[in-house]
């Protein structure tokens, strides 16, 4: 439509302004784009928070998975273009004077552009972290504690918005999103996080509930995709555009396709459910050692180290279905390691040490 073309053209002007005037901040903006990467939730934020507070860690995975699931559905419904291919195909500019937008190695996302998955994932997870941190100060009742809570509230929410604005600017700067797409992503993420804030059932979910939830989260988008494909509507329309207009074919990554993100999230949720309902989790994280600071610090350090090793494992991408299957397994292994394997190993090590000392 004309209104959408005007919105996109105004967005292109903003991108050109950022790429011209903020060139000196390119490294920082690229870094902030990585900060907003939803994959960091599972490899950095989750292992830190789960060992400090299992309720917050569990909620973080649910919020990340449900938020990314809604992001996929919204993207399929809204059919949002990305700047780096829109400027190449639009007819809004006269005499074929299409603007030139610079591309970067992280520009060529293959899914639709609206709303921004990075902005949505960043806002929902940081919302969980901020509200969790504030819950510790709000319980205190004396006057000095009230003042501390207000100062903490102002500081943490300022940090929250600084991070979200930085992530949004970075995604616009690299020409992978229009400004309205990142704004929509931020507020959609906050809504998802707030909704799950009032859903206590996720803390007591059984393995059967995790499996049922996984099946629904997989069957619904798959059915939606197949039904629309029968109606001759291709929900993967953005992938050919990305391959056609990306400046460097090596920047195209199967990991950015819509189904890759879905499989990755379903694996993480399944791994969390498997871990929380395992005997290893009950033995270690519910035992006497779980209250010790040394136990938690060792679990955090070991979890972060193990997950960084997982990041070195490269999944072969030559066969699409094999890639999805291995991606699911790898994603399931990450929370399972944090929730059950690492705590159980640390617990066993501490118990052995205590026996030797006695």
Short mmCIF file of C-alpha atoms in Angstrom, two decimals, residues 26 62 107 143 179 187 222 226 231 257 261 308 324 348:
data_model
loop_
_atom_site.label_atom_id
_atom_site.label_comp_id
_atom_site.label_asym_id
_atom_site.label_seq_id
_atom_site.Cartn_x
_atom_site.Cartn_y
_atom_site.Cartn_z
CA UNK A 26 29.68 0.61 14.10
CA UNK A 62 9.15 -20.01 28.93
CA UNK A 107 22.28 -8.17 7.95
CA UNK A 143 11.81 3.68 55.11
CA UNK A 179 12.23 1.47 12.79
CA UNK A 187 6.35 -3.71 23.11
CA UNK A 222 3.18 -26.33 10.83
CA UNK A 226 0.58 -26.23 5.23
CA UNK A 231 -4.07 -21.91 -0.76
CA UNK A 257 15.02 -19.30 8.73
CA UNK A 261 14.11 -20.70 15.23
CA UNK A 308 30.43 -22.16 25.35
CA UNK A 324 16.54 -29.24 12.15
CA UNK A 348 28.59 -35.44 43.60
#
